Amino acid sequence: MTCVLVVDDNAMNLELVTDVLELEGFEVVSAATGEEGVELVRQKPPDLVLMDLRMPGISGLEALEIIRADGFTTLPVVVLTASVMKGERERLLELGFDGFMQKPIDPGTFAQEVASFIKG
Ligand SMILES: [Mg+2]
């Protein structure tokens, strides 16, 4: 079963994303902070990480940097953010994220889009 780790400090978003992905047959593990997300990757690397950017403690970008420094260089880490600043998407992809998804999510297409970021 494909395992997705969702890292987000917003409990409602975490629940929505988890429900939508589980309905589509994904196994979902969730973390409310970047620190917790990093720890979960170390314990059991998922097939993909969905990463919020702004969280208390380390940011999603800092969590990505730690995950990469830990040697998880091919693990897809996709941003899931409400941020819509111009040029933000390109900047985040340049900084090493594998994909960019925007909140609010569209439950009808979300799981399929997530799956598209997982390398065969
Ligand atoms: Mg947040």
PDB file of C-alpha atoms and ligand atoms in Angstrom:
ATOM      1  CA  MET A   1       0.000   0.000   0.000  1.00  0.00           C
ATOM      2  CA  THR A   2       1.273   3.448  -0.871  1.00  0.00           C
ATOM      3  CA  CYS A   3       2.150   5.384   2.264  1.00  0.00           C
ATOM      4  CA  VAL A   4       1.879   9.171   2.404  1.00  0.00           C
ATOM      5  CA  LEU A   5       3.199  11.224   5.310  1.00  0.00           C
ATOM      6  CA  VAL A   6       1.253  14.458   5.776  1.00  0.00           C
ATOM      7  CA  VAL A   7       2.967  17.187   7.794  1.00  0.00           C
ATOM      8  CA  ASP A   8       0.709  20.117   8.726  1.00  0.00           C
ATOM      9  CA  ASP A   9       0.032  22.108  11.889  1.00  0.00           C
ATOM     10  CA  ASN A  10      -3.559  22.732  10.789  1.00  0.00           C
ATOM     11  CA  ALA A  11      -5.580  19.901  12.334  1.00  0.00           C
ATOM     12  CA  MET A  12      -8.566  20.404  10.039  1.00  0.00           C
ATOM     13  CA  ASN A  13      -6.441  20.243   6.930  1.00  0.00           C
ATOM     14  CA  LEU A  14      -4.610  17.203   8.258  1.00  0.00           C
ATOM     15  CA  GLU A  15      -7.922  15.447   8.807  1.00  0.00           C
ATOM     16  CA  LEU A  16      -9.326  16.377   5.406  1.00  0.00           C
ATOM     17  CA  VAL A  17      -6.208  15.280   3.539  1.00  0.00           C
ATOM     18  CA  THR A  18      -6.064  12.049   5.531  1.00  0.00           C
ATOM     19  CA  ASP A  19      -9.722  11.238   4.859  1.00  0.00           C
ATOM     20  CA  VAL A  20      -9.470  11.947   1.132  1.00  0.00           C
ATOM     21  CA  LEU A  21      -6.307   9.877   0.693  1.00  0.00           C
ATOM     22  CA  GLU A  22      -7.544   6.976   2.821  1.00  0.00           C
ATOM     23  CA  LEU A  23     -10.749   6.840   0.813  1.00  0.00           C
ATOM     24  CA  GLU A  24      -8.590   6.406  -2.287  1.00  0.00           C
ATOM     25  CA  GLY A  25      -6.679   3.537  -0.724  1.00  0.00           C
ATOM     26  CA  PHE A  26      -3.550   5.260   0.571  1.00  0.00           C
ATOM     27  CA  GLU A  27      -2.003   4.544   3.938  1.00  0.00           C
ATOM     28  CA  VAL A  28      -1.627   7.905   5.691  1.00  0.00           C
ATOM     29  CA  VAL A  29       0.682   8.872   8.530  1.00  0.00           C
ATOM     30  CA  SER A  30       0.409  12.391   9.901  1.00  0.00           C
ATOM     31  CA  ALA A  31       2.570  14.814  11.832  1.00  0.00           C
ATOM     32  CA  ALA A  32       1.662  18.219  13.277  1.00  0.00           C
ATOM     33  CA  THR A  33       5.198  19.642  13.239  1.00  0.00           C
ATOM     34  CA  GLY A  34       8.214  19.534  10.977  1.00  0.00           C
ATOM     35  CA  GLU A  35      10.275  17.945  13.740  1.00  0.00           C
ATOM     36  CA  GLU A  36       7.779  15.112  14.081  1.00  0.00           C
ATOM     37  CA  GLY A  37       7.669  14.691  10.307  1.00  0.00           C
ATOM     38  CA  VAL A  38      11.461  14.371  10.112  1.00  0.00           C
ATOM     39  CA  GLU A  39      11.403  11.779  12.886  1.00  0.00           C
ATOM     40  CA  LEU A  40       8.700   9.730  11.140  1.00  0.00           C
ATOM     41  CA  VAL A  41      10.699   9.707   7.901  1.00  0.00           C
ATOM     42  CA  ARG A  42      13.703   8.385   9.823  1.00  0.00           C
ATOM     43  CA  GLN A  43      11.637   5.656  11.466  1.00  0.00           C
ATOM     44  CA  LYS A  44       9.822   4.475   8.354  1.00  0.00           C
ATOM     45  CA  PRO A  45      10.303   6.345   5.081  1.00  0.00           C
ATOM     46  CA  PRO A  46       6.954   6.823   3.310  1.00  0.00           C
ATOM     47  CA  ASP A  47       6.468   6.785  -0.461  1.00  0.00           C
ATOM     48  CA  LEU A  48       5.770  10.523  -0.463  1.00  0.00           C
ATOM     49  CA  VAL A  49       5.673  13.468   1.944  1.00  0.00           C
ATOM     50  CA  LEU A  50       3.114  16.265   1.755  1.00  0.00           C
ATOM     51  CA  MET A  51       4.662  19.225   3.544  1.00  0.00           C
ATOM     52  CA  ASP A  52       3.083  22.399   4.884  1.00  0.00           C
ATOM     53  CA  LEU A  53       5.435  25.404   4.944  1.00  0.00           C
ATOM     54  CA  ARG A  54       4.491  27.513   7.945  1.00  0.00           C
ATOM     55  CA  MET A  55       4.433  25.576  11.185  1.00  0.00           C
ATOM     56  CA  PRO A  56       5.505  26.271  14.739  1.00  0.00           C
ATOM     57  CA  GLY A  57       9.114  25.136  15.183  1.00  0.00           C
ATOM     58  CA  ILE A  58      10.988  24.327  12.001  1.00  0.00           C
ATOM     59  CA  SER A  59       9.411  25.272   8.684  1.00  0.00           C
ATOM     60  CA  GLY A  60       8.521  22.872   5.914  1.00  0.00           C
ATOM     61  CA  LEU A  61      11.584  24.048   4.022  1.00  0.00           C
ATOM     62  CA  GLU A  62      13.853  23.341   6.993  1.00  0.00           C
ATOM     63  CA  ALA A  63      12.253  19.917   7.389  1.00  0.00           C
ATOM     64  CA  LEU A  64      12.947  19.215   3.694  1.00  0.00           C
ATOM     65  CA  GLU A  65      16.585  20.198   4.144  1.00  0.00           C
ATOM     66  CA  ILE A  66      16.971  17.834   7.104  1.00  0.00           C
ATOM     67  CA  ILE A  67      15.271  14.985   5.226  1.00  0.00           C
ATOM     68  CA  ARG A  68      17.682  15.472   2.298  1.00  0.00           C
ATOM     69  CA  ALA A  69      20.695  15.775   4.624  1.00  0.00           C
ATOM     70  CA  ASP A  70      19.612  12.498   6.231  1.00  0.00           C
ATOM     71  CA  GLY A  71      20.143  10.857   2.857  1.00  0.00           C
ATOM     72  CA  PHE A  72      16.562  10.608   1.623  1.00  0.00           C
ATOM     73  CA  THR A  73      17.528  12.175  -1.666  1.00  0.00           C
ATOM     74  CA  THR A  74      14.913  10.554  -3.904  1.00  0.00           C
ATOM     75  CA  LEU A  75      11.932  10.611  -1.538  1.00  0.00           C
ATOM     76  CA  PRO A  76       9.304  12.868  -3.162  1.00  0.00           C
ATOM     77  CA  VAL A  77       8.512  15.829  -0.901  1.00  0.00           C
ATOM     78  CA  VAL A  78       5.628  17.952  -2.159  1.00  0.00           C
ATOM     79  CA  VAL A  79       4.622  21.333  -0.745  1.00  0.00           C
ATOM     80  CA  LEU A  80       1.015  21.728   0.304  1.00  0.00           C
ATOM     81  CA  THR A  81       0.474  25.366   1.115  1.00  0.00           C
ATOM     82  CA  ALA A  82      -2.092  28.131   1.086  1.00  0.00           C
ATOM     83  CA  SER A  83       0.615  30.530  -0.011  1.00  0.00           C
ATOM     84  CA  VAL A  84      -0.123  32.105  -3.376  1.00  0.00           C
ATOM     85  CA  MET A  85       2.647  34.666  -3.624  1.00  0.00           C
ATOM     86  CA  LYS A  86       3.802  35.276  -7.162  1.00  0.00           C
ATOM     87  CA  GLY A  87       6.862  33.219  -8.011  1.00  0.00           C
ATOM     88  CA  GLU A  88       6.510  31.132  -4.845  1.00  0.00           C
ATOM     89  CA  ARG A  89       5.936  27.878  -6.684  1.00  0.00           C
ATOM     90  CA  GLU A  90       9.039  28.268  -8.861  1.00  0.00           C
ATOM     91  CA  ARG A  91      11.135  29.301  -5.861  1.00  0.00           C
ATOM     92  CA  LEU A  92      10.088  26.252  -3.842  1.00  0.00           C
ATOM     93  CA  LEU A  93      10.764  23.874  -6.719  1.00  0.00           C
ATOM     94  CA  GLU A  94      14.213  25.433  -7.119  1.00  0.00           C
ATOM     95  CA  LEU A  95      14.831  24.907  -3.405  1.00  0.00           C
ATOM     96  CA  GLY A  96      14.326  21.182  -3.850  1.00  0.00           C
ATOM     97  CA  PHE A  97      10.675  20.332  -3.429  1.00  0.00           C
ATOM     98  CA  ASP A  98       9.422  17.791  -5.960  1.00  0.00           C
ATOM     99  CA  GLY A  99       6.031  19.362  -6.398  1.00  0.00           C
ATOM    100  CA  PHE A 100       3.699  22.111  -5.331  1.00  0.00           C
ATOM    101  CA  MET A 101       0.043  21.763  -4.358  1.00  0.00           C
ATOM    102  CA  GLN A 102      -2.233  24.482  -3.144  1.00  0.00           C
ATOM    103  CA  LYS A 103      -4.821  24.631  -0.383  1.00  0.00           C
ATOM    104  CA  PRO A 104      -7.727  24.419  -0.317  1.00  0.00           C
ATOM    105  CA  ILE A 105      -7.503  20.991  -1.903  1.00  0.00           C
ATOM    106  CA  ASP A 106      -9.987  19.700  -4.471  1.00  0.00           C
ATOM    107  CA  PRO A 107     -11.141  16.366  -3.000  1.00  0.00           C
ATOM    108  CA  GLY A 108     -12.174  15.174  -6.469  1.00  0.00           C
ATOM    109  CA  THR A 109      -8.687  15.315  -7.970  1.00  0.00           C
ATOM    110  CA  PHE A 110      -6.376  15.446  -4.967  1.00  0.00           C
ATOM    111  CA  ALA A 111      -5.457  11.761  -4.626  1.00  0.00           C
ATOM    112  CA  GLN A 112      -4.714  11.428  -8.334  1.00  0.00           C
ATOM    113  CA  GLU A 113      -2.483  14.484  -8.245  1.00  0.00           C
ATOM    114  CA  VAL A 114      -0.630  13.152  -5.204  1.00  0.00           C
ATOM    115  CA  ALA A 115      -0.107   9.804  -6.937  1.00  0.00           C
ATOM    116  CA  SER A 116       1.402  11.578  -9.950  1.00  0.00           C
ATOM    117  CA  PHE A 117       4.347  12.716  -7.804  1.00  0.00           C
ATOM    118  CA  ILE A 118       5.284   9.181  -6.811  1.00  0.00           C
ATOM    119  CA  LYS A 119       7.986   7.792  -9.039  1.00  0.00           C
ATOM    120  CA  GLY A 120       7.135   4.378 -10.464  1.00  0.00           C
TER     121      GLY A 120
HETATM  122 MG    MG B   1       0.765  25.794   8.638  1.00  0.00          MG
END
